[in-house]
Structures are given as C-alpha cells and as structure tokens.
Short mmCIF file of C-alpha atoms in Angstrom, two decimals:
data_model
loop_
_atom_site.label_atom_id
_atom_site.label_comp_id
_atom_site.label_asym_id
_atom_site.label_seq_id
_atom_site.Cartn_x
_atom_site.Cartn_y
_atom_site.Cartn_z
CA MET N 1 111.51 74.89 110.86
CA THR N 2 110.03 77.98 109.25
CA LYS N 3 110.01 77.92 105.46
CA ILE N 4 110.84 81.20 103.72
CA VAL N 5 108.37 81.87 100.89
CA ASP N 6 109.66 84.22 98.19
CA LEU N 7 107.60 86.50 95.97
CA ARG N 8 108.08 85.38 92.38
CA PRO N 9 106.17 87.48 89.85
CA LYS N 10 104.99 85.72 86.71
CA LYS N 11 106.71 87.24 83.73
CA GLU N 12 103.67 86.68 81.55
CA LEU N 13 101.70 89.07 83.78
CA LEU N 14 104.27 91.87 83.74
CA ASN N 15 103.69 94.71 81.28
CA ASN N 16 106.95 96.53 80.55
CA LYS N 17 105.34 98.40 77.66
CA PHE N 18 102.80 100.24 79.81
CA GLU N 19 103.10 104.03 79.58
CA LYS N 20 100.34 105.73 81.59
CA TYR N 21 96.84 105.90 82.99
CA GLN N 22 95.07 108.25 80.61
CA PHE N 23 93.10 110.94 82.41
CA SER N 24 89.41 110.80 81.55
CA SER N 25 87.01 113.67 82.20
CA GLU N 26 84.30 111.07 82.67
CA ILE N 27 82.87 111.19 86.20
CA ILE N 28 81.81 107.85 87.66
CA PRO N 29 78.01 108.15 88.07
CA ILE N 30 76.36 107.99 91.49
CA THR N 31 73.44 105.61 90.94
CA GLU N 32 72.16 105.77 94.53
CA GLU N 33 72.56 108.34 97.29
CA ILE N 34 70.92 107.15 100.50
CA GLU N 35 70.29 109.56 103.37
CA LEU N 36 71.05 107.80 106.64
CA CYS N 37 68.55 107.97 109.49
CA LYS N 38 71.41 108.50 111.93
CA HIS N 39 75.05 109.43 111.60
CA ILE N 40 77.56 106.61 111.70
CA LYS N 41 79.39 105.75 114.90
CA HIS N 42 82.88 107.21 114.89
CA LYS N 43 85.28 107.52 117.80
CA GLU N 44 88.33 109.72 118.09
CA PRO N 45 91.37 108.66 120.13
CA SER N 46 91.41 109.81 123.73
CA SER N 47 94.19 111.90 125.26
CA ASN N 48 96.11 108.80 126.35
CA GLN N 49 95.76 107.13 122.95
CA ASP N 50 98.51 109.24 121.44
CA SER N 51 100.92 106.69 119.97
CA TRP N 52 101.55 106.21 116.27
CA LEU N 53 99.93 102.77 116.50
CA GLU N 54 96.70 104.31 117.79
CA ALA N 55 96.83 107.24 115.38
CA LYS N 56 96.95 104.82 112.46
CA LEU N 57 94.28 102.59 113.99
CA PHE N 58 91.78 105.45 114.24
CA ALA N 59 92.66 107.63 111.23
CA PHE N 60 92.44 104.87 108.61
CA HIS N 61 89.62 102.86 110.16
CA ASN N 62 87.17 101.62 107.51
CA HIS N 63 83.63 101.94 108.93
CA LEU N 64 82.15 99.85 106.10
CA PHE N 65 82.45 96.05 106.37
CA GLU N 66 82.00 93.69 103.41
CA ASN N 67 80.57 90.23 103.94
CA PRO N 68 82.61 87.96 101.62
CA TYR N 69 79.86 85.32 101.70
CA ASP N 70 77.09 87.40 100.11
CA SER N 71 78.72 90.74 99.07
CA SER N 72 76.53 92.73 101.47
CA CYS N 73 77.91 95.80 103.29
CA TRP N 74 77.46 96.45 107.00
CA PHE N 75 78.00 99.47 109.26
CA TRP N 76 77.20 100.89 112.71
CA ASP N 77 75.14 104.02 113.40
CA GLN N 78 75.80 106.42 116.27
CA ASP N 79 73.38 104.59 118.59
CA TYR N 80 75.08 101.22 117.94
CA GLY N 81 72.44 100.12 115.48
CA VAL N 82 73.72 97.76 112.78
CA TRP N 83 72.72 98.21 109.13
CA GLN N 84 73.06 95.93 106.12
CA LEU N 85 73.14 97.06 102.49
CA LYS N 86 72.28 94.02 100.38
CA GLU N 87 73.46 93.37 96.86
CA ASP N 88 69.99 94.26 95.51
CA GLY N 89 70.34 97.77 96.99
CA SER N 90 67.98 97.37 99.95
CA LEU N 91 69.13 98.87 103.26
CA ASN N 92 67.82 97.21 106.43
CA GLN N 93 68.56 97.42 110.12
CA VAL N 94 69.82 94.18 111.65
CA GLU N 95 68.09 93.07 114.83
CA THR N 96 70.56 92.97 117.71
CA GLN N 97 70.37 92.91 121.48
CA ASN N 98 70.02 96.18 123.36
CA ILE N 99 73.35 96.36 125.14
CA GLU N 100 74.48 99.28 127.27
CA CYS N 101 77.91 100.19 125.91
CA ASP N 102 80.51 101.52 128.32
CA PRO N 103 81.68 104.89 126.88
CA SER N 104 85.03 104.61 128.65
CA TYR N 105 86.23 102.13 126.03
CA LYS N 106 87.69 104.08 123.13
CA PHE N 107 87.70 101.66 120.20
CA ASN N 108 85.50 101.99 117.13
CA PRO N 109 82.82 99.30 116.75
CA THR N 110 83.68 96.58 114.25
CA ILE N 111 82.09 93.62 112.43
CA ALA N 112 83.53 90.26 111.33
CA PHE N 113 81.96 87.46 109.30
CA ALA N 114 82.59 83.94 110.60
CA GLY N 115 80.54 82.05 108.01
CA ASN N 116 77.55 82.13 105.69
CA GLU N 117 75.13 82.95 108.48
CA VAL N 118 77.35 83.85 111.45
CA VAL N 119 78.28 87.49 112.10
CA ILE N 120 80.34 88.79 115.04
CA LEU N 121 79.70 92.29 116.42
CA SER N 122 81.98 94.31 118.69
CA ARG N 123 81.01 97.66 120.16
CA GLY N 124 84.61 98.22 121.18
CA ASP N 125 83.98 97.17 124.77
CA THR N 126 84.03 93.86 126.70
CA VAL N 127 81.00 92.24 125.04
CA LEU N 128 80.88 90.41 121.70
CA GLU N 129 77.58 89.54 120.02
CA VAL N 130 77.15 86.56 117.70
CA VAL N 131 74.31 87.20 115.23
CA LEU N 132 72.74 84.33 113.29
CA THR N 133 71.38 85.91 110.12
CA SER N 134 69.27 82.88 109.16
CA LYS N 135 67.18 83.19 112.31
CA LEU N 136 65.27 86.32 113.26
CA SER N 137 65.90 87.71 116.74
CA SER N 138 68.68 85.20 117.32
CA SER N 139 72.00 86.18 118.83
CA LEU N 140 74.38 85.13 121.59
CA LEU N 141 76.50 87.26 123.91
CA ILE N 142 80.13 86.62 124.81
CA GLU N 143 81.03 88.68 127.86
CA ASN N 144 84.19 89.68 129.73
CA THR N 145 86.40 89.91 126.66
CA GLU N 146 89.25 92.37 126.28
CA PRO N 147 88.25 95.65 124.53
CA GLY N 148 89.60 96.07 121.01
CA ILE N 149 88.67 95.75 117.35
CA LEU N 150 87.67 92.64 115.42
CA LEU N 151 90.15 91.41 112.81
CA ASP N 152 88.55 88.16 111.62
CA ALA N 153 86.30 85.29 112.68
CA ARG N 154 85.75 81.73 111.48
CA TYR N 155 83.09 79.11 112.22
CA VAL N 156 84.62 75.68 111.52
CA GLU N 157 81.48 73.57 111.38
CA PRO N 158 83.13 70.09 111.19
CA LYS N 159 85.02 70.88 114.40
CA ASN N 160 82.10 72.62 116.11
CA LEU N 161 84.49 75.55 116.65
CA LEU N 162 84.09 79.34 116.56
CA ILE N 163 87.34 81.35 116.42
CA ILE N 164 87.39 85.13 116.90
CA SER N 165 90.48 87.32 116.52
CA THR N 166 90.71 90.81 118.01
CA CYS N 167 93.41 93.44 118.37
CA ALA N 168 94.15 95.80 121.24
CA ILE N 169 96.91 98.33 121.89
CA VAL N 170 98.66 97.67 125.20
CA THR N 171 101.61 99.15 127.08
CA THR N 172 104.50 96.79 127.85
CA ASN N 173 107.62 98.06 129.64
CA GLY N 174 106.59 101.62 128.87
CA LYS N 175 106.15 100.99 125.14
CA LYS N 176 102.89 100.53 123.27
CA GLN N 177 102.49 97.46 121.10
CA SER N 178 99.80 95.47 119.32
CA LYS N 179 98.21 92.55 121.11
CA LEU N 180 96.53 89.86 119.00
CA ILE N 181 93.90 87.86 120.88
CA LEU N 182 92.43 84.59 119.59
CA LEU N 183 89.27 83.34 121.32
CA PHE N 184 88.04 79.77 120.76
CA TYR N 185 84.48 78.65 121.59
CA LYS N 186 82.53 75.45 121.01
CA LEU N 187 78.78 74.99 120.68
CA LYS N 188 77.41 73.22 123.72
CA ASN N 189 75.32 71.11 121.36
CA PRO N 190 76.74 70.91 117.82
CA GLY N 191 74.43 72.58 115.31
CA HIS N 192 72.21 74.10 118.00
CA TRP N 193 73.34 77.68 118.54
CA HIS N 194 70.42 78.55 120.81
CA GLU N 195 71.85 76.27 123.52
CA GLY N 196 74.86 78.55 123.82
CA LEU N 197 78.65 78.51 123.59
CA GLU N 198 81.30 77.26 125.95
CA PHE N 199 84.81 78.67 126.24
CA HIS N 200 87.52 76.43 124.77
CA LYS N 201 90.78 78.39 124.92
CA LYS N 202 92.46 81.76 124.53
CA GLN N 203 95.75 82.61 122.85
CA GLU N 204 97.63 85.91 122.87
CA LEU N 205 100.45 87.16 120.66
CA ALA N 206 102.54 90.33 120.96
CA ILE N 207 103.61 92.41 117.95
CA ASN N 208 105.76 95.53 118.30
CA GLY N 209 104.35 97.30 115.24
CA PRO N 210 100.89 97.56 113.66
CA ILE N 211 98.83 94.61 112.43
CA GLU N 212 97.71 95.00 108.82
CA TYR N 213 95.38 92.00 108.82
CA VAL N 214 94.68 88.56 110.26
CA PHE N 215 93.04 85.79 108.24
CA ILE N 216 91.88 82.56 109.88
CA GLU N 217 92.21 79.68 107.42
CA PRO N 218 89.03 77.63 106.77
CA ASN N 219 90.22 74.62 108.79
CA GLY N 220 90.85 76.82 111.83
CA GLU N 221 94.36 75.42 112.31
CA TYR N 222 96.37 78.34 110.92
CA ILE N 223 96.24 82.11 110.71
CA ASN N 224 97.87 84.38 108.14
CA LEU N 225 99.22 87.46 109.91
CA LEU N 226 100.56 90.53 108.11
CA SER N 227 102.41 92.85 110.47
CA GLN N 228 105.45 95.07 110.66
CA ASP N 229 107.21 92.86 113.20
CA PRO N 230 107.10 89.14 113.96
CA ALA N 231 104.43 87.90 116.36
CA LYS N 232 105.38 86.11 119.55
CA PHE N 233 103.06 83.89 121.56
CA THR N 234 102.72 85.14 125.13
CA HIS N 235 99.74 83.11 126.37
CA ASP N 236 97.90 79.85 125.63
CA SER N 237 95.24 78.98 128.20
CA LEU N 238 94.85 75.38 127.06
CA ASN N 239 98.47 74.34 126.68
CA GLY N 240 99.95 76.41 129.48
CA LEU N 241 102.58 78.13 127.36
CA GLN N 242 105.95 77.91 129.08
CA GLU N 243 108.90 80.27 128.66
CA LYS N 244 110.65 77.54 126.67
CA ASP N 245 107.73 77.32 124.28
CA PHE N 246 107.71 81.08 123.93
CA SER N 247 111.37 81.34 123.02
CA GLU N 248 111.62 78.31 120.74
CA GLY N 249 108.21 77.85 119.19
CA SER N 250 107.72 81.48 118.23
CA LYS N 251 111.21 82.27 117.06
CA ILE N 252 111.58 83.49 113.50
CA PRO N 253 114.63 81.90 111.88
CA ASP N 254 117.54 83.94 110.64
CA ILE N 255 116.77 85.39 107.25
CA LYS N 256 118.83 83.99 104.39
CA ILE N 257 121.78 86.28 103.65
CA PRO N 258 122.09 87.05 99.91
CA LYS N 259 125.07 85.47 98.16
CA TYR N 260 125.39 88.47 95.87
CA SER N 261 123.99 91.96 95.32
CA TRP N 262 123.34 93.73 92.06
CA SER N 263 122.20 97.07 90.75
CA GLN N 264 121.39 98.51 87.34
CA ASP N 265 120.92 101.63 85.29
CA GLU N 266 119.55 101.86 81.77
CA GLU N 267 122.71 100.57 80.11
CA SER N 268 124.65 98.50 82.61
CA LEU N 269 124.56 96.15 85.58
CA THR N 270 126.92 95.93 88.54
CA VAL N 271 127.27 92.75 90.59
CA TRP N 272 129.02 92.36 93.95
CA ILE N 273 129.89 88.85 95.19
CA LYS N 274 131.32 88.14 98.61
CA ILE N 275 134.41 85.94 98.37
CA PRO N 276 134.49 83.26 101.09
CA GLN N 277 137.26 83.79 103.63
CA LYS N 278 138.93 80.48 102.76
CA HIS N 279 139.28 81.57 99.11
CA LYS N 280 140.58 85.12 99.64
CA SER N 281 143.96 84.32 98.10
CA SER N 282 142.54 82.34 95.17
CA LYS N 283 141.78 83.64 91.70
CA PRO N 284 138.14 83.36 90.58
CA ASN N 285 137.19 81.87 87.22
CA VAL N 286 134.76 84.35 85.65
CA LYS N 287 132.90 83.43 82.45
CA VAL N 288 130.36 85.75 80.84
CA SER N 289 128.52 84.94 77.62
CA ALA N 290 125.59 86.66 75.96
CA THR N 291 123.15 84.51 77.93
CA ASN N 292 125.05 83.12 80.94
CA ILE N 293 127.16 84.14 83.93
CA SER N 294 129.45 81.72 85.76
CA ILE N 295 131.78 82.56 88.65
CA VAL N 296 133.66 79.69 90.27
CA ILE N 297 136.51 79.80 92.76
CA GLU N 298 138.36 76.58 93.60
CA ASP N 299 135.38 74.43 92.56
CA GLU N 300 132.96 76.47 94.69
CA VAL N 301 130.19 77.97 92.55
CA LEU N 302 129.40 81.56 93.51
CA ILE N 303 127.08 82.36 90.58
CA ASN N 304 125.98 80.17 87.71
CA GLY N 305 122.95 80.51 85.48
CA GLU N 306 121.10 82.02 82.57
CA VAL N 307 120.38 85.74 82.49
CA PRO N 308 116.88 86.96 81.55
CA PHE N 309 118.06 89.19 78.67
CA ARG N 310 121.12 89.32 76.42
CA LEU N 311 124.43 90.87 77.46
CA ASP N 312 127.22 92.53 75.48
CA HIS N 313 129.53 89.96 76.98
CA GLU N 314 132.69 91.24 75.30
CA LEU N 315 132.40 94.45 77.37
CA ALA N 316 132.24 92.65 80.73
CA THR N 317 134.96 93.53 83.26
CA TRP N 318 135.70 92.45 86.80
CA ASN N 319 138.10 93.09 89.65
CA CYS N 320 138.53 92.11 93.30
CA GLU N 321 138.33 94.71 96.05
CA ASN N 322 139.32 93.27 99.45
CA ASP N 323 136.93 90.33 99.94
CA THR N 324 134.45 91.36 97.23
CA LEU N 325 134.40 90.60 93.52
CA LYS N 326 132.89 93.41 91.45
CA LEU N 327 131.51 92.51 88.01
CA GLU N 328 130.54 95.20 85.47
CA LEU N 329 128.16 94.13 82.68
CA MET N 330 126.65 95.93 79.70
CA LYS N 331 123.10 95.31 78.55
CA HIS N 332 122.64 94.34 74.92
CA GLU N 333 119.46 96.44 74.75
CA SER N 334 119.66 99.84 76.41
CA GLY N 335 116.68 100.85 78.55
CA GLN N 336 115.61 97.29 79.28
CA MET N 337 114.93 96.93 83.01
CA TRP N 338 115.76 93.58 84.61
CA ASN N 339 113.66 92.01 87.37
CA GLU N 340 116.36 89.46 88.28
CA LEU N 341 120.01 88.85 87.47
CA ILE N 342 119.86 85.05 87.11
CA LYS N 343 116.65 83.31 86.06
CA ASN N 344 114.75 81.81 89.02
CA ASP N 345 117.65 82.49 91.39
CA THR N 346 116.58 83.76 94.82
CA ASN N 347 120.12 84.08 96.20
CA GLY N 348 120.60 87.65 94.97
CA GLU N 349 119.56 91.03 96.30
CA CYS N 350 118.67 93.93 94.00
CA LEU N 351 119.90 97.27 95.35
CA PRO N 352 118.13 100.54 94.43
CA ASN N 353 119.90 102.96 92.13
CA ASP N 354 119.23 106.53 93.28
CA ALA N 355 120.12 108.11 89.95
CA LEU N 356 117.90 105.67 88.09
CA ALA N 357 115.07 106.22 90.57
CA SER N 358 115.25 109.98 89.99
CA GLU N 359 115.14 109.46 86.22
CA ILE N 360 112.18 107.09 86.47
CA HIS N 361 110.41 109.51 88.80
CA SER N 362 110.52 112.24 86.17
CA ARG N 363 109.36 109.84 83.46
CA LEU N 364 106.46 108.43 85.45
CA ALA N 365 105.16 111.74 86.75
CA HIS N 366 102.53 111.74 83.99
CA LEU N 367 101.00 108.60 85.54
CA CYS N 368 99.65 110.70 88.39
CA SER N 369 97.40 113.30 86.86
CA GLU N 370 96.23 115.79 89.46
CA GLN N 371 93.99 117.82 87.22
CA GLN N 372 91.23 117.76 89.78
CA GLY N 373 93.61 119.06 92.46
CA ASN N 374 93.25 118.60 96.18
CA ASP N 375 90.62 120.47 98.13
CA SER N 376 91.96 122.94 100.64
CA ASP N 377 89.29 121.87 103.12
CA GLN N 378 90.55 118.35 103.56
CA PRO N 379 90.25 117.33 107.21
CA ALA N 380 93.29 117.14 109.43
CA ILE N 381 93.88 113.69 110.86
CA GLY N 382 96.37 114.54 113.56
CA PHE N 383 99.47 113.41 111.69
CA ASN N 384 100.91 113.58 108.22
CA ALA N 385 100.11 110.61 105.98
CA GLU N 386 103.50 110.87 104.27
CA GLN N 387 105.27 110.83 107.61
CA LEU N 388 103.25 107.76 108.55
CA GLU N 389 104.47 106.00 105.42
CA GLU N 390 108.06 106.85 106.28
CA CYS N 391 107.60 105.63 109.84
CA ASP N 392 106.15 102.42 108.51
CA LEU N 393 109.22 101.88 106.38
CA GLU N 394 111.58 102.67 109.23
CA GLY N 395 110.60 99.30 110.70
CA GLY N 396 112.53 97.83 107.76
CA GLU N 397 109.95 95.44 106.39
CA ASN N 398 106.56 93.82 106.80
CA MET N 399 106.15 90.13 107.49
CA LEU N 400 103.45 87.73 106.36
CA GLN N 401 103.48 84.79 108.76
CA ARG N 402 101.53 81.57 108.49
CA ILE N 403 101.15 80.46 112.09
CA ASN N 404 100.15 77.02 113.34
CA LEU N 405 97.74 77.56 116.25
CA THR N 406 98.15 74.03 117.58
CA ASN N 407 101.88 74.08 118.28
CA CYS N 408 102.33 77.89 118.31
CA THR N 409 104.94 77.99 115.54
CA THR N 410 105.46 80.00 112.37
CA THR N 411 105.47 77.46 109.54
CA HIS N 412 105.87 79.87 106.61
CA LEU N 413 107.23 83.40 106.33
CA THR N 414 107.32 85.97 103.55
CA ILE N 415 109.43 89.10 103.97
CA LEU N 416 108.00 92.23 102.32
CA THR N 417 110.79 94.79 102.21
CA SER N 418 110.34 98.55 102.05
CA HIS N 419 110.33 98.15 98.26
CA ASN N 420 107.27 95.84 98.53
CA ARG N 421 104.95 98.22 100.37
CA ILE N 422 101.40 96.94 100.87
CA LEU N 423 98.97 98.81 98.61
CA PHE N 424 95.72 97.04 99.54
CA THR N 425 94.29 93.76 100.80
CA HIS N 426 90.94 92.08 100.11
CA LYS N 427 89.33 89.34 102.19
CA LEU N 428 87.74 86.43 100.31
CA LYS N 429 85.98 83.33 101.65
CA THR N 430 89.05 81.11 101.47
CA CYS N 431 91.98 83.53 101.66
CA GLN N 432 93.03 87.16 101.88
CA VAL N 433 94.69 88.56 98.78
CA LEU N 434 97.21 91.36 99.04
CA CYS N 435 98.67 93.81 96.57
CA ALA N 436 102.31 94.77 97.13
CA ARG N 437 104.51 97.16 95.24
CA TYR N 438 106.99 95.49 92.88
CA ASN N 439 109.28 98.01 91.19
CA HIS N 440 106.67 100.53 90.04
CA ASP N 441 103.80 98.07 89.64
CA GLY N 442 101.21 96.70 92.02
CA CYS N 443 101.32 92.89 92.09
CA VAL N 444 98.36 90.99 93.55
CA TRP N 445 99.19 87.81 95.47
CA GLU N 446 96.88 85.04 96.62
CA PRO N 447 97.89 82.62 99.38
CA VAL N 448 97.32 78.99 98.35
CA ASN N 449 97.70 76.07 100.73
CA ARG N 450 97.78 72.38 99.91
CA ASN N 451 97.92 70.34 103.10
CA GLU N 452 101.19 71.42 104.75
CA GLU N 453 102.39 73.39 101.72
CA TRP N 454 101.70 77.11 101.41
CA GLU N 455 102.72 79.64 98.79
CA LEU N 456 101.87 83.07 97.40
CA VAL N 457 100.67 82.89 93.79
CA HIS N 458 100.93 85.94 91.53
CA LYS N 459 97.36 86.46 90.23
CA ASN N 460 97.10 89.99 88.86
CA ILE N 461 99.01 93.21 88.19
CA PHE N 462 98.32 96.93 87.96
CA PRO N 463 101.29 98.32 85.98
CA GLY N 464 102.68 101.60 87.28
CA PHE N 465 100.26 101.64 90.20
CA GLY N 466 102.95 101.39 92.86
CA TYR N 467 104.22 104.78 91.78
CA VAL N 468 100.71 106.21 91.42
CA GLU N 469 99.65 105.16 94.91
CA ALA N 470 102.79 106.61 96.50
CA SER N 471 102.07 109.98 94.89
CA LYS N 472 98.61 110.36 96.47
CA ALA N 473 99.37 112.25 99.67
CA ASN N 474 95.71 112.53 100.69
CA LYS N 475 94.72 108.89 100.22
CA LYS N 476 92.61 107.24 102.90
CA PHE N 477 91.52 103.93 101.37
CA CYS N 478 92.86 101.79 98.54
CA ILE N 479 90.31 99.22 97.35
CA SER N 480 89.88 96.67 94.58
CA PRO N 481 87.18 94.04 93.88
CA ALA N 482 87.77 90.30 93.94
CA SER N 483 87.85 90.23 90.12
CA GLY N 484 90.74 92.73 90.03
CA ASN N 485 89.18 94.68 87.16
CA TYR N 486 90.16 98.01 88.69
CA VAL N 487 91.74 99.61 91.72
CA ALA N 488 90.58 102.83 93.39
CA ILE N 489 92.18 105.35 95.72
CA ILE N 490 89.68 107.12 97.95
CA GLU N 491 90.62 110.43 99.56
CA HIS N 492 89.52 111.74 102.96
CA LYS N 493 86.78 113.86 101.44
CA ARG N 494 84.77 114.09 98.23
CA HIS N 495 87.22 112.69 95.67
CA GLY N 496 88.61 109.39 94.53
CA PHE N 497 90.49 107.99 91.53
CA LEU N 498 89.68 104.77 89.70
CA TYR N 499 92.33 103.01 87.61
CA GLU N 500 91.15 100.38 85.17
CA LYS N 501 93.26 97.29 84.70
CA PRO N 502 94.89 97.54 81.25
CA GLN N 503 94.74 94.76 78.74
CA GLN N 504 97.83 92.57 78.43
CA ASN N 505 100.70 94.60 76.87
CA ALA N 506 98.46 97.66 76.49
CA LEU N 507 100.23 101.02 76.50
CA VAL N 508 97.52 102.97 78.33
CA ALA N 509 94.54 102.46 80.63
CA LYS N 510 91.84 104.80 81.88
CA GLN N 511 91.91 106.87 85.02
CA LYS N 512 88.45 108.07 86.09
CA ILE N 513 87.36 110.54 88.74
CA ILE N 514 85.06 110.00 91.71
CA ASP N 515 83.34 113.19 92.86
CA LEU N 516 80.70 113.15 95.62
CA GLY N 517 80.03 116.87 95.34
CA ALA N 518 81.03 119.95 97.30
CA ASP N 519 78.41 119.38 100.01
CA SER N 520 79.63 115.87 100.87
CA THR N 521 81.13 115.16 104.28
CA SER N 522 84.23 113.14 105.17
CA ILE N 523 84.44 109.65 103.67
CA MET N 524 84.41 107.09 106.49
CA GLY N 525 84.18 103.78 104.64
CA ALA N 526 84.79 102.26 101.20
CA ILE N 527 84.17 98.92 99.51
CA ALA N 528 84.79 97.81 95.91
CA THR N 529 82.66 95.23 94.11
CA ASP N 530 82.78 94.14 90.48
CA ASN N 531 80.04 96.58 89.46
CA TYR N 532 79.94 99.21 92.20
CA ILE N 533 82.01 101.29 94.57
CA ILE N 534 80.20 101.79 97.89
CA LEU N 535 81.22 104.86 99.90
CA LEU N 536 80.05 105.78 103.39
CA SER N 537 80.10 109.31 104.78
CA GLN N 538 78.85 110.55 108.14
CA ASP N 539 75.31 110.97 106.84
CA LYS N 540 75.04 109.26 103.44
CA LEU N 541 75.68 106.00 101.64
CA TYR N 542 76.77 106.31 98.00
CA LYS N 543 76.60 103.64 95.33
CA LEU N 544 78.66 104.39 92.20
CA ASN N 545 78.36 102.37 88.99
CA VAL N 546 81.75 101.29 87.63
CA SER N 547 80.55 98.59 85.22
#
C-alpha cells in the first residue's frame, strides 16, 4: 500500500514579516575567467525531436556536472574530451578511452557520479564508460545500451552492485513519452574493477510527462523519482514482469479526497464542508470559539480542532446549500495570512483566491527588481519559457515517488500541486533536496528515510522567492548550494541574480547582480557552491566569489 507523504512546513522557519530583496548595485566579482581550449559539446534537437518533452530536455540542459563527493565540476568539450575543475581551481582533462561516437544519436553527453571514485560517462549513444578516478588510465566500457541521458548512478559496495539510470524519449502509440531505464551490473570479482562487469538485470518504466530527476538511494533498493506523471514498470529482465505485476504493483492509489475546502482574503475565511448523503436531512451542530472550530452532525465529526490564529467568533455565520455547509469566519487580526485552517490537519484543501492573488501580486512586485533589464539579444530557444511553465502546470501536478526496485511498487508518494512548483533541486551524497513553491516562498525539503519509513523534512526557506522566480521570464537555471545560504537565477546569457537567505524574521535581504560582460556567449552550465558560482559558456569557465 502506497503511503501518501504530505508537505508540512515548519512554522518556525516561515518568515511572514519579510518585505523584499533589496537591490544592490554590487556586482558579484569574477575571480577566475578560464579560456577553454575547445568549445563545449552542445547538441540541438533534430527535425524529428520536435515534442515539448524534447524541447525541454535540450533547452534547459545543464552542461556542467557537480560531483557531490568532492565538489569538483565536470564537462564535455566538442571532441568528447572530459574536463574536471577541482575545488582548488585547477582544470585538468580526464583520461578516457578513444571511442568513435555515432553522430546519428542526438542526445547531449552527460556525466553521473556513482561513488567516491566511480564516474559514469555517456556520449549520448549506445556506449557507457565507467571511469575509476583513483586509478590512472582505468576505465570500463558498457556497450549496446539504449541512447539517452544519464540521470544518476550508484555503486553499492556491500552488494557488489553498480546501478545506472538513464532517460530516453520514445514514441508509444503515436505519443512521445519518457522512458526511465535502470541498468544493474555486478563486478565479476568484488573489489577488482579491472576484471570487468557482468550484466545483472534491466528495468524499464514509462512516464507520460518529463522526468525532473531520479535519485538512487545509497542501499540501491529504492529510487526517488520526481516527474509530472506516475511511473509504470513495463519491463524487468530478472523477474519477468507479467501484466498482472504491471497493473497491480505499479498502480498509484486513489488520492485522498479532502473533507473540506477553504479560502481566505485579508479579513475573512470561507469554509465548505460536504455533508454526507446519509445526513442530508439532519441539522449540523456548529461551534466556533476564538481558538476552535467544531462541526458535528449526528455524532459524526466533520471538523474539530484548534485554529492557528484567533477568530472573531461572534461574527461567524453558516448556512447549508444543497449538500454543502458553508461557514463564514472573520479573522481577529486583519491581514494575517493563514497556512492551514486547523492545526496539523491534512484533511482540508486551500483554494486560491483570485482577488487576493491580484492584490498580493501588486504588493510583491517590488521583490523583483529589473533595474538591469533584459538584453534584447537573448537567444531564442525554440519555444516560450512562460508557455512551457503553463504546459507543465496543465498536467495538474508533479509527483515524487519512492519506488521499491525489488518488488516494483511505489511505497511512498508526495503530490506537488500546481501551487507547489519545483524551483530547484540539488543532489547530495545521501539524498536529493528539492525546493518547491509554498504560497509565495520557496521551501527546501530533504528526503529522510529510516528503514521502511520515509518523509520529507522542511530544512530551509527563501521567503518571497516563489514569486520572484515566477517573474523571471528569461531564467535558464535556478541553483543553490548545499548550505542553502543563497539561491541564484541564471539567465540564458550574461546575467544572473543572487538572493541571499535572510536572517530569521528579517524584513529584507540582498539581491545581487551577476554580469559576465557584453562579450560573453550563451550560458550553458551553472553550479552553486558555498563560496562560488561556477558558470560555463561555449568558450569560457567563470568562477564568481559569493562568500
């Protein structure tokens, strides 16, 4: 049975007093500007790669790959040479095998880090290369794989197991969809890579929409998959997946229907409660105090609990309309925005208020200073980024699934609605954190698993950043370091914006400008560390000091 995991922000991290990111004329200094020997490898979609899935895959591809085990940055040059920028600032070419790449395969080359000293390389074709960084001139080839891009890799040393996840775009029944491939290999002789790998098994999953990320948990038994639609197992070479397994083991359970809905403006709250059919002719018992709401009908409790803030309970009114009870409440303190109706109650659904949203939009406009303006020479990417965002939301919601790879089932599921749009993700050694919009803030969540239990823990917040990010029409990358000291939006060319994390209950925080200069070319990759932002263009590598 799949367990639904709710997002529960920690109130102590929320900052309702925050007003704005104060524009600073201070330019973030470029401490290093490295001329590249060769341009980076970049592929454009072919004429038959014209779907929205492929447009997104190519247009927002990050050509810079961060190794979470040593904070180094890796990238490909145009001749399929691999380069490593170490934390000390040295840039070195990584020794790899000379492989003839088939130009007919139209995926960008990618890199994944399976462990401290195990790196997986994909040139976008049918060959994967396993590089052992601790040993010079040491790598293994995995041939006859399906072309695509690398999403993640994991070497599980106690199990002598190497797991590699890739993604391809395939056509099924005339419609293009994402295909997630999981490849499992074992060392022929544990601990002795030079003796080679042997194939263990292959699993395939189908996803109708795009895949945001895949994270293989350290024990190799689960993956965390963030995608627009639920994944369904279609193939398991070891277990011989049957149609029965496909329909039952991969099925996402029905989502819990809210018991009540509520909305708010600055002064009032409106609550709608569905009256059970068997009680349609009965009179509800409604009790509202300054701190509690209770609605009971014939001993069945519809709502009961403490509210987060005080009410003017004497002004409460209610009436029944058909099979719905409508409750009107007045806030004791005008302008106070509620995050929930009943404390710690997940049975309710908050509905957006269009009039309130318009009012907040006008108030928060100052958060998004555009004093630098957008360059008129920004490159076209073949589709409108704002339209892409709308298309993404048309799917209804994103899903974060925790999937058991042994029995092909989804054990945990978090629904991210259109109001919880993903702002950025960051891969760590033990998990992948994600930042999702919550009201107008950006809340950072970290998956934590204890044996069979799994939850999303609220770790950090960037107040007002959800609104800020949505206003940046020319954004290409959104990045933040593991420490969460800042978040940065990088545009397609030349500019970026850095937003410092405000102190607890601070009213303002700094917004700084990134400017690579008028002669800079398109930005192709971006990585954030605690002290530096690393940016990759076609011909240069930039290191900017943010400490």
